[in-house]
Every structure is written in C-alpha cells, then in structure tokens.
Amino acid sequence: MAGHHTITETERQVENKLGGLPINFTATAAVSNIFRGATAVRNQLERTVLRPSGLSWTAFVVMWVVWVWEPIETRAIASEGGFSKATLTGVLTTLEARDFVTREKSPLDGRLVLVRLTDSGRELMENLFPKFNAMEEQIVSGLTAAETLTLATLLRKVTQSIEGDD
Amino acid sequence: MAGHHTITETERQVENKLGGLPINFTATAAVSNIFRGATAVRNQLERTVLRPSGLSWTAFVVMWVVWVWEPIETRAIASEGGFSKATLTGVLTTLEARDFVTREKSPLDGRLVLVRLTDSGRELMENLFPKFNAMEEQIVSGLTAAETLTLATLLRKVTQSIEGDD
DNA sequence: TGTTAATTGTTCGTACCCGAACAATCTTGG
DNA sequence: CCAAGATTGTTCGGGTACGAACAATTAACA
C-alpha cells in the first residue's frame, strides 16, 4: 500500500519499522496502484465531465449500460457494472427522479425489473458520452496503444481470477 | 465501459445501437477495467480479511499509512492514501472511536493534526497485515512476476498523468 | 506591526456502497 | 397440487466519499 512515497521508500521504511516482516511488495504495489488509479480516474472524470451534467460515476456507468443494452434487467446491470443490487436500486431511484430512466416489472417474471432510458436520458448520453470518451483517451494518452491494451488485459485477468467467471 | 460482455460484444452492440459514433474502445476498455478491477479487489479484501476485523478498505489504508510513517500529519495521510481531507476526518473519527488511533494538535503548527496508532491499533495491524498481504499475493497469482510489475508501472503512469506530480 | 492571503481540519449536505433481512415471485421435487 | 427452496429487488443501518463553506492558525507582504 503506497501512495506518493515510492516503492523503495516504503520498502525501506517498512523494513525499519516492522522488522523483517515478510511482505510481497510487488503484490502490494499492484493492488495499491489498481486502487489509486481507480480513484484518480474516477475523480478526474467526475470533475471534468460528469459533475457538470449532474451525474456521479456510477450513475453514468448505469446510464451507459442501459443505453447500450436496453431494455435490460436490473440484475444484468448490476453484474455488468460491478456493483451490488442494493447500490443499483439507490442509483436507479436517483436517475428515475431525474427522469433519465424508467423501471417496469417484467411481463415474464414478476421478480424482474426492466430498465430503459427516457428521451432526455438518451439525449444526455448522446451529448455526454463523446466528452467522456475524449477524457478517457486523454487519461491513457501517456501510454502507447500496446501498453493500453496490455493494461486492460492484465486487469481483466486479475478481476476474472477474483470473480471466477468468464 | 464494459463488464462481463467482452470488448468485441460491446463494440458490436455499440455499433448497432449508436450508429457509427466514433469511440476509442481501447481507452474505454482500459478505464473500465481499472475501475472494475479496483471494485473487485476491494470487495475481495474486505470480504475475506478486513470485515472480520471490523475494518473498511479505507480504514485499513489509513491504519497502514499511520503504522508505517507515524507520527504523521493528517494532510500527509490523505495525500498518501489518495482520498480527500473530508473523507479522512470521518474515517479517523471512526478509528478513534474504536481506540485504534489518537489525534493531537501539532506543537509546531496549530493548524496541523498528528496521528499515531494506539497499542491495540498496532496489535491489530500486526495480526491483520500478514493476512492482507497473503490475499494480495493470491489476487495477483494469475499473473507472472513480470506482468505484476508491468501492471503496477502502467497504472502508476496513468495516475501520475492525471495527478500531475511525482 | 498590521493587514491580507493562504493553509489546515472540521462540518454539512448529498450521493454512493454493501451485507443482511425481508416480501413477492418462480422453480423444483415429492 | 402443494410444500420447500431459490431468486429477485427493496429497505435498513452503518460506513465511505467529496466539494463547499467555515473558523482557527500561520505565512507573506507593505
């Protein structure tokens, strides 16, 4: 777990302070950088693109998933977006209150809820997503195309080994 | 932004649905996988190691940073851990209530607050950190050592290009 | 020396975030 | 056909998470 201190500084301090405790620093560096990277990326996208439109990160992810796959069941949105059903219920409540999505019970199975974008939700995404994607491009602009692909591939490997699915 | 659907599936659906909108899918894949990876890693570590000890992810990060660098100013903890000062105040309040840390005003500058672990806080970390690091190792066990280092390096490049510092 | 500017940590309001428990609904098995 | 088991989405409680505003303190400048 290291932020601004380099791995070497942290290793040295941990050696001094924690007295020879066996630590896999490479694993620690990878894990902490995944998390630091995610926080930095999310904050950057929220600050420059999303907040001016009144959306949080997760609200945007939900809108994007619905935009691409609608009509879609809530359990599929949660799975696709990587958050819990409880979180999704709260975010959908927020989006519905802003008239960006609708929810309706599935005619096929009374347990299921189907979600669609409204006209204003679709319009919001048409305006917003190009800006979002431009900022995504800027975020990875310090990497080569091959490095960007490698990064996505290694992260997907990590996520799949945790979640144990496709 | 894609979860369980592969990049190819998502590309195809986006092409069908959004009609030739120019999208940099490699950037999207990298950004969404950073975020998905972070959520998966955090949930895995919280579920298996942290929650049994009553700590959240961020509470653990704070404890770790204080453990390594104590006594440490709150502004340095926030910077090192990558979250806001407002968030840190709340987490420190929780940790202080559980008698894991102490806060005291700096004798050198009345604006600053210094944080240390308590004895029970130190004992908690001595017990917890080896388990945490073992789970970190397991999380990256699907990668080679070179891939793990590459992952950390690419993520650090991304984070530094956003935050624009060392 | 006094005023202005900057910095720090806290508070407030709002929005996530999730596990557990629950009610409603569907599936499975006898 | 009915009971038991499983699944779904919602609610609840507790914990982040952050920007803006604020009070207290220090730094800078004339």
Short mmCIF file of C-alpha atoms (C1' of nucleotides) in Angstrom, two decimals:
data_model
loop_
_atom_site.label_atom_id
_atom_site.label_comp_id
_atom_site.label_asym_id
_atom_site.label_seq_id
_atom_site.Cartn_x
_atom_site.Cartn_y
_atom_site.Cartn_z
CA MET A 1 0.00 0.00 0.00
CA ALA A 2 1.85 3.11 -1.10
CA GLY A 3 0.80 6.50 -2.38
CA HIS A 4 3.27 9.25 -3.14
CA HIS A 5 6.19 7.56 -1.47
CA THR A 6 8.00 5.38 -3.95
CA ILE A 7 8.02 1.63 -3.55
CA THR A 8 11.66 1.86 -2.47
CA GLU A 9 10.98 4.46 0.23
CA THR A 10 8.07 2.44 1.52
CA GLU A 11 10.07 -0.80 1.49
CA ARG A 12 12.88 0.83 3.42
CA GLN A 13 10.55 2.37 5.99
CA VAL A 14 8.63 -0.88 6.41
CA GLU A 15 11.93 -2.72 6.92
CA ASN A 16 12.94 -0.19 9.59
CA LYS A 17 9.57 -0.06 11.29
CA LEU A 18 8.17 -3.53 11.04
CA GLY A 19 11.36 -5.50 11.49
CA GLY A 20 11.75 -8.07 8.77
CA LEU A 21 8.05 -8.90 8.37
CA PRO A 22 7.89 -10.92 5.13
CA ILE A 23 5.99 -8.79 2.63
CA ASN A 24 5.34 -9.30 -1.04
CA PHE A 25 5.92 -5.74 -2.20
CA THR A 26 5.19 -6.43 -5.84
CA ALA A 27 1.70 -7.66 -4.97
CA THR A 28 1.21 -4.70 -2.64
CA ALA A 29 2.34 -2.26 -5.34
CA ALA A 30 0.00 -3.78 -7.90
CA VAL A 31 -3.01 -3.78 -5.58
CA SER A 32 -2.44 -0.29 -4.25
CA ASN A 33 -1.87 1.11 -7.73
CA ILE A 34 -5.07 -0.50 -9.00
CA PHE A 35 -6.94 1.30 -6.27
CA ARG A 36 -5.07 4.60 -6.56
CA GLY A 37 -5.54 4.52 -10.32
CA ALA A 38 -9.26 3.88 -10.00
CA THR A 39 -9.71 6.74 -7.54
CA ALA A 40 -7.71 9.13 -9.72
CA VAL A 41 -9.56 8.13 -12.90
CA ARG A 42 -12.97 8.38 -11.28
CA ASN A 43 -12.25 11.75 -9.69
CA GLN A 44 -10.85 13.14 -12.95
CA LEU A 45 -13.86 12.02 -15.00
CA GLU A 46 -16.31 13.20 -12.35
CA ARG A 47 -14.64 16.60 -12.04
CA THR A 48 -14.24 17.39 -15.75
CA VAL A 49 -17.19 15.66 -17.46
CA LEU A 50 -19.78 14.15 -15.18
CA ARG A 51 -20.42 16.64 -12.39
CA PRO A 52 -21.18 19.50 -14.80
CA SER A 53 -24.02 17.25 -16.02
CA GLY A 54 -25.08 16.28 -12.53
CA LEU A 55 -24.05 12.62 -12.77
CA SER A 56 -21.91 10.56 -10.43
CA TRP A 57 -19.53 7.95 -11.76
CA THR A 58 -21.82 5.05 -11.00
CA ALA A 59 -24.89 6.85 -12.33
CA PHE A 60 -23.01 7.30 -15.60
CA VAL A 61 -21.99 3.62 -15.72
CA VAL A 62 -25.64 2.64 -15.25
CA MET A 63 -26.78 5.04 -17.97
CA TRP A 64 -24.13 3.69 -20.35
CA VAL A 65 -25.03 0.05 -19.73
CA VAL A 66 -28.74 0.77 -20.22
CA TRP A 67 -28.02 2.87 -23.34
CA VAL A 68 -26.13 0.01 -24.96
CA TRP A 69 -28.30 -2.97 -23.93
CA GLU A 70 -31.81 -1.63 -23.24
CA PRO A 71 -34.26 -2.88 -22.30
CA ILE A 72 -32.20 -4.62 -19.63
CA GLU A 73 -32.93 -6.39 -16.34
CA THR A 74 -31.60 -4.81 -13.18
CA ARG A 75 -29.65 -7.94 -12.18
CA ALA A 76 -27.80 -7.72 -15.51
CA ILE A 77 -26.98 -4.04 -14.97
CA ALA A 78 -25.55 -4.78 -11.53
CA SER A 79 -23.47 -7.64 -12.88
CA GLU A 80 -22.25 -5.67 -15.91
CA GLY A 81 -21.43 -2.61 -13.82
CA GLY A 82 -19.76 -4.49 -10.98
CA PHE A 83 -21.78 -3.20 -8.01
CA SER A 84 -24.40 -4.69 -5.68
CA LYS A 85 -28.14 -4.82 -6.27
CA ALA A 86 -28.66 -2.60 -3.23
CA THR A 87 -26.40 0.06 -4.73
CA LEU A 88 -28.17 -0.20 -8.08
CA THR A 89 -31.61 0.29 -6.50
CA GLY A 90 -30.43 3.54 -4.94
CA VAL A 91 -28.79 4.85 -8.11
CA LEU A 92 -31.83 3.95 -10.24
CA THR A 93 -34.01 5.81 -7.75
CA THR A 94 -31.85 8.88 -8.28
CA LEU A 95 -31.87 8.53 -12.08
CA GLU A 96 -35.63 7.91 -12.18
CA ALA A 97 -36.23 11.01 -10.06
CA ARG A 98 -34.29 12.99 -12.67
CA ASP A 99 -36.33 11.43 -15.47
CA PHE A 100 -33.34 9.75 -17.13
CA VAL A 101 -34.63 6.16 -16.84
CA THR A 102 -37.84 4.18 -16.33
CA ARG A 103 -38.32 0.98 -14.40
CA GLU A 104 -41.09 -1.53 -15.01
CA LYS A 105 -41.81 -5.02 -13.86
CA SER A 106 -41.05 -7.72 -16.43
CA PRO A 107 -44.18 -9.28 -18.00
CA LEU A 108 -42.38 -12.64 -18.00
CA ASP A 109 -41.27 -12.87 -14.37
CA GLY A 110 -42.69 -10.80 -11.56
CA ARG A 111 -39.40 -10.76 -9.72
CA LEU A 112 -37.59 -8.94 -12.52
CA VAL A 113 -37.41 -5.23 -13.28
CA LEU A 114 -36.67 -3.88 -16.79
CA VAL A 115 -34.92 -0.56 -17.29
CA ARG A 116 -34.95 1.79 -20.28
CA LEU A 117 -33.65 5.28 -20.94
CA THR A 118 -36.13 8.11 -21.35
CA ASP A 119 -35.81 10.55 -24.27
CA SER A 120 -33.99 13.03 -22.06
CA GLY A 121 -31.76 10.24 -20.77
CA ARG A 122 -30.81 9.24 -24.30
CA GLU A 123 -30.18 12.86 -25.24
CA LEU A 124 -27.98 13.29 -22.18
CA MET A 125 -25.87 10.26 -23.18
CA GLU A 126 -25.56 11.41 -26.81
CA ASN A 127 -24.15 14.70 -25.55
CA LEU A 128 -22.10 13.36 -22.70
CA PHE A 129 -20.50 10.17 -23.94
CA PRO A 130 -18.27 11.76 -26.62
CA LYS A 131 -16.83 14.06 -23.95
CA PHE A 132 -16.42 11.15 -21.56
CA ASN A 133 -14.63 9.08 -24.22
CA ALA A 134 -12.39 12.03 -25.12
CA MET A 135 -11.35 12.29 -21.47
CA GLU A 136 -10.80 8.50 -21.36
CA GLU A 137 -8.45 8.93 -24.34
CA GLN A 138 -6.62 11.74 -22.57
CA ILE A 139 -6.28 9.65 -19.40
CA VAL A 140 -4.41 6.90 -21.27
CA SER A 141 -2.56 9.25 -23.62
CA GLY A 142 0.66 8.73 -21.65
CA LEU A 143 0.64 5.08 -22.67
CA THR A 144 1.25 3.58 -26.10
CA ALA A 145 -1.63 1.70 -27.74
CA ALA A 146 0.10 -1.60 -26.93
CA GLU A 147 0.54 -0.59 -23.29
CA THR A 148 -3.14 0.41 -23.06
CA LEU A 149 -4.19 -2.99 -24.36
CA THR A 150 -1.75 -4.75 -22.01
CA LEU A 151 -3.15 -2.79 -19.07
CA ALA A 152 -6.74 -3.75 -19.90
CA THR A 153 -5.74 -7.39 -20.39
CA LEU A 154 -3.80 -7.70 -17.12
CA LEU A 155 -6.60 -6.02 -15.16
CA ARG A 156 -9.19 -8.29 -16.71
CA LYS A 157 -7.06 -11.28 -15.69
CA VAL A 158 -6.98 -10.03 -12.09
CA THR A 159 -10.72 -9.34 -11.99
CA GLN A 160 -11.59 -12.72 -13.50
CA SER A 161 -9.38 -14.60 -11.04
CA ILE A 162 -11.26 -12.89 -8.18
CA GLU A 163 -14.75 -13.22 -9.61
CA GLY A 164 -14.15 -16.66 -11.05
CA ASP A 165 -16.25 -16.30 -14.22
CA ASP A 166 -16.00 -15.63 -17.93
CA MET B 1 -17.30 0.79 -20.25
CA ALA B 2 -17.89 -2.96 -20.24
CA GLY B 3 -18.34 -5.58 -17.57
CA HIS B 4 -18.98 -9.17 -18.38
CA HIS B 5 -19.61 -8.63 -22.04
CA THR B 6 -16.38 -8.89 -23.96
CA ILE B 7 -14.95 -5.87 -25.71
CA THR B 8 -15.99 -7.39 -29.04
CA GLU B 9 -19.60 -7.91 -27.94
CA THR B 10 -19.78 -4.42 -26.60
CA GLU B 11 -18.21 -2.94 -29.74
CA ARG B 12 -20.69 -4.75 -31.93
CA GLN B 13 -23.68 -3.71 -29.84
CA VAL B 14 -22.50 -0.11 -29.68
CA GLU B 15 -22.05 -0.11 -33.45
CA ASN B 16 -25.61 -1.42 -33.87
CA LYS B 17 -27.17 0.85 -31.30
CA LEU B 18 -25.25 4.09 -31.52
CA GLY B 19 -24.71 4.21 -35.25
CA GLY B 20 -21.07 4.87 -36.07
CA LEU B 21 -20.33 7.12 -33.11
CA PRO B 22 -16.51 7.42 -33.05
CA ILE B 23 -15.36 5.65 -29.90
CA ASN B 24 -11.91 4.80 -28.67
CA PHE B 25 -12.63 1.32 -27.37
CA THR B 26 -9.11 0.66 -26.16
CA ALA B 27 -9.25 3.68 -23.87
CA THR B 28 -12.72 2.65 -22.72
CA ALA B 29 -11.56 -0.89 -22.01
CA ALA B 30 -8.56 0.31 -20.02
CA VAL B 31 -10.58 2.79 -17.95
CA SER B 32 -13.47 0.45 -17.25
CA ASN B 33 -11.11 -2.38 -16.32
CA ILE B 34 -9.19 -0.16 -13.91
CA PHE B 35 -12.43 0.58 -12.18
CA ARG B 36 -13.81 -2.96 -12.33
CA GLY B 37 -10.52 -4.31 -11.06
CA ALA B 38 -10.45 -1.87 -8.16
CA THR B 39 -14.00 -2.77 -7.13
CA ALA B 40 -13.30 -6.49 -7.34
CA VAL B 41 -10.03 -6.20 -5.40
CA ARG B 42 -11.56 -4.02 -2.70
CA ASN B 43 -14.60 -6.26 -2.27
CA GLN B 44 -12.44 -9.39 -2.13
CA LEU B 45 -10.09 -7.96 0.51
CA GLU B 46 -12.98 -6.52 2.52
CA ARG B 47 -14.92 -9.77 2.43
CA THR B 48 -12.10 -12.17 3.30
CA VAL B 49 -9.75 -10.17 5.54
CA LEU B 50 -10.99 -6.77 6.63
CA ARG B 51 -14.65 -7.15 7.56
CA PRO B 52 -13.97 -9.99 10.02
CA SER B 53 -11.81 -7.43 11.86
CA GLY B 54 -14.37 -4.67 11.51
CA LEU B 55 -12.34 -2.51 9.13
CA SER B 56 -13.35 -0.96 5.84
CA TRP B 57 -10.90 -0.71 2.96
CA THR B 58 -10.15 2.95 3.57
CA ALA B 59 -9.87 2.48 7.32
CA PHE B 60 -7.25 -0.18 6.65
CA VAL B 61 -5.32 2.06 4.26
CA VAL B 62 -5.25 4.77 6.92
CA MET B 63 -4.07 2.31 9.57
CA TRP B 64 -1.34 1.05 7.24
CA VAL B 65 -0.07 4.52 6.37
CA VAL B 66 -0.02 5.55 10.03
CA TRP B 67 1.66 2.26 11.03
CA VAL B 68 4.47 2.82 8.56
CA TRP B 69 5.05 6.59 8.96
CA GLU B 70 3.79 7.55 12.44
CA PRO B 71 3.57 10.09 13.85
CA ILE B 72 2.12 11.58 10.68
CA GLU B 73 0.12 14.70 9.79
CA THR B 74 -3.40 14.23 8.52
CA ARG B 75 -2.71 16.09 5.25
CA ALA B 76 0.08 13.60 4.52
CA ILE B 77 -2.21 10.64 5.24
CA ALA B 78 -4.84 11.98 2.85
CA SER B 79 -2.24 12.59 0.15
CA GLU B 80 -0.58 9.19 0.62
CA GLY B 81 -3.91 7.36 0.69
CA GLY B 82 -5.44 9.22 -2.24
CA PHE B 83 -8.66 10.48 -0.63
CA SER B 84 -9.98 13.88 0.47
CA LYS B 85 -9.38 15.54 3.84
CA ALA B 86 -13.13 15.41 4.50
CA THR B 87 -13.14 11.65 4.00
CA LEU B 88 -10.09 11.26 6.24
CA THR B 89 -11.71 13.22 9.07
CA GLY B 90 -14.66 10.83 9.02
CA VAL B 91 -12.55 7.69 8.89
CA LEU B 92 -10.27 8.92 11.69
CA THR B 93 -13.36 9.63 13.79
CA THR B 94 -14.40 6.01 13.31
CA LEU B 95 -10.92 4.66 14.10
CA GLU B 96 -10.55 6.91 17.15
CA ALA B 97 -13.92 5.74 18.48
CA ARG B 98 -12.61 2.18 18.22
CA ASP B 99 -9.40 3.15 20.03
CA PHE B 100 -7.14 2.28 17.09
CA VAL B 101 -5.61 5.76 16.63
CA THR B 102 -5.08 9.01 18.51
CA ARG B 103 -5.18 12.55 17.12
CA GLU B 104 -3.39 15.51 18.65
CA LYS B 105 -2.64 19.02 17.55
CA SER B 106 0.92 19.58 16.37
CA PRO B 107 3.05 21.62 18.83
CA LEU B 108 4.72 23.28 15.81
CA ASP B 109 1.67 24.49 13.89
CA GLY B 110 -1.79 24.87 15.35
CA ARG B 111 -3.42 24.04 12.06
CA LEU B 112 -1.91 20.56 11.88
CA VAL B 113 -3.09 17.30 13.46
CA LEU B 114 -0.71 14.41 14.22
CA VAL B 115 -1.92 10.82 14.19
CA ARG B 116 -0.47 7.75 15.91
CA LEU B 117 -1.62 4.19 16.40
CA THR B 118 -2.66 3.03 19.86
CA ASP B 119 -1.32 -0.23 21.29
CA SER B 120 -4.46 -2.05 20.22
CA GLY B 121 -4.20 -0.43 16.81
CA ARG B 122 -0.64 -1.65 16.39
CA GLU B 123 -1.60 -5.13 17.57
CA LEU B 124 -4.49 -5.20 15.09
CA MET B 125 -2.12 -4.35 12.22
CA GLU B 126 0.48 -6.93 13.29
CA ASN B 127 -2.24 -9.60 13.14
CA LEU B 128 -4.06 -8.32 10.11
CA PHE B 129 -1.40 -7.20 7.68
CA PRO B 130 0.15 -10.64 7.02
CA LYS B 131 -3.31 -11.94 6.07
CA PHE B 132 -3.95 -8.88 3.93
CA ASN B 133 -0.63 -9.32 2.12
CA ALA B 134 -1.29 -13.04 1.62
CA MET B 135 -4.60 -12.17 -0.05
CA GLU B 136 -2.83 -9.51 -2.15
CA GLU B 137 -0.46 -12.25 -3.32
CA GLN B 138 -3.37 -14.51 -4.16
CA ILE B 139 -5.10 -11.74 -6.08
CA VAL B 140 -2.14 -11.36 -8.45
CA SER B 141 -1.26 -15.05 -8.52
CA GLY B 142 -2.71 -15.38 -12.01
CA LEU B 143 -0.04 -13.03 -13.31
CA THR B 144 3.67 -13.65 -13.69
CA ALA B 145 6.04 -11.53 -11.61
CA ALA B 146 6.93 -9.51 -14.69
CA GLU B 147 3.26 -8.93 -15.51
CA THR B 148 2.59 -7.80 -11.92
CA LEU B 149 5.40 -5.26 -12.15
CA THR B 150 4.20 -4.11 -15.59
CA LEU B 151 0.68 -3.66 -14.21
CA ALA B 152 1.88 -1.52 -11.30
CA THR B 153 4.09 0.55 -13.63
CA LEU B 154 1.38 1.22 -16.22
CA LEU B 155 -1.14 2.15 -13.50
CA ARG B 156 1.33 4.50 -11.87
CA LYS B 157 1.88 6.17 -15.25
CA VAL B 158 -1.86 6.70 -15.63
CA THR B 159 -2.27 8.04 -12.09
CA GLN B 160 0.69 10.39 -12.42
CA SER B 161 -0.56 11.79 -15.71
CA ILE B 162 -3.87 12.62 -14.03
CA GLU B 163 -2.48 13.97 -10.78
CA GLY B 164 0.48 15.67 -12.43
CA ASP B 165 3.02 15.14 -9.61
CA ASP B 166 5.92 12.92 -8.57
"C1'" DT C 1 3.33 45.96 13.15
"C1'" DG C 2 -0.86 45.24 10.96
"C1'" DT C 3 -3.38 43.60 7.02
"C1'" DT C 4 -4.17 40.30 3.57
"C1'" DA C 5 -3.66 35.78 1.73
"C1'" DA C 6 -3.08 31.00 2.27
"C1'" DT C 7 -3.46 26.63 4.65
"C1'" DT C 8 -5.48 23.26 7.65
"C1'" DG C 9 -9.08 20.23 9.57
"C1'" DT C 10 -13.98 20.09 10.55
"C1'" DT C 11 -18.82 20.35 9.43
"C1'" DC C 12 -22.67 19.97 6.31
"C1'" DG C 13 -25.38 18.22 2.62
"C1'" DT C 14 -25.77 14.88 -0.81
"C1'" DA C 15 -24.70 10.59 -3.11
"C1'" DC C 16 -22.87 6.29 -3.11
"C1'" DC C 17 -21.76 1.40 -1.20
"C1'" DC C 18 -22.86 -3.07 0.70
"C1'" DG C 19 -24.46 -7.10 3.70
"C1'" DA C 20 -28.40 -8.77 5.95
"C1'" DA C 21 -33.19 -9.26 6.25
"C1'" DC C 22 -37.49 -9.21 4.09
"C1'" DA C 23 -41.67 -9.82 0.90
"C1'" DA C 24 -43.00 -11.33 -3.51
"C1'" DT C 25 -42.42 -14.48 -7.13
"C1'" DC C 26 -40.80 -18.51 -9.56
"C1'" DT C 27 -38.64 -23.27 -9.63
"C1'" DT C 28 -38.12 -27.77 -8.09
"C1'" DG C 29 -39.39 -32.04 -6.20
"C1'" DG C 30 -42.42 -35.34 -3.96
"C1'" DC D 1 -51.13 -29.91 -6.43
"C1'" DC D 2 -48.58 -28.30 -2.67
"C1'" DA D 3 -44.56 -27.50 0.15
"C1'" DA D 4 -39.87 -26.32 0.25
"C1'" DG D 5 -36.11 -23.98 -1.82
"C1'" DA D 6 -34.21 -20.40 -4.67
"C1'" DT D 7 -34.15 -15.87 -6.80
"C1'" DT D 8 -35.16 -11.03 -7.24
"C1'" DG D 9 -35.39 -6.15 -5.86
"C1'" DT D 10 -36.16 -3.21 -1.87
"C1'" DT D 11 -35.29 -1.50 2.72
"C1'" DC D 12 -32.35 -0.62 6.61
"C1'" DG D 13 -28.27 0.54 9.15
"C1'" DG D 14 -23.70 1.87 9.10
"C1'" DG D 15 -19.70 3.42 6.60
"C1'" DT D 16 -17.45 5.86 2.95
"C1'" DA D 17 -16.74 9.90 -0.36
"C1'" DC D 18 -16.33 14.66 -1.70
"C1'" DG D 19 -16.99 19.82 -2.68
"C1'" DA D 20 -18.09 23.94 -0.43
"C1'" DA D 21 -18.11 26.76 3.49
"C1'" DC D 22 -16.22 27.86 7.75
"C1'" DA D 23 -13.13 29.01 11.93
"C1'" DA D 24 -8.55 28.92 13.51
"C1'" DT D 25 -3.87 29.44 12.56
"C1'" DT D 26 0.30 30.62 10.04
"C1'" DA D 27 2.76 32.99 6.18
"C1'" DA D 28 3.61 36.81 3.32
"C1'" DC D 29 3.91 41.50 2.36
"C1'" DA D 30 3.89 46.53 2.71
#
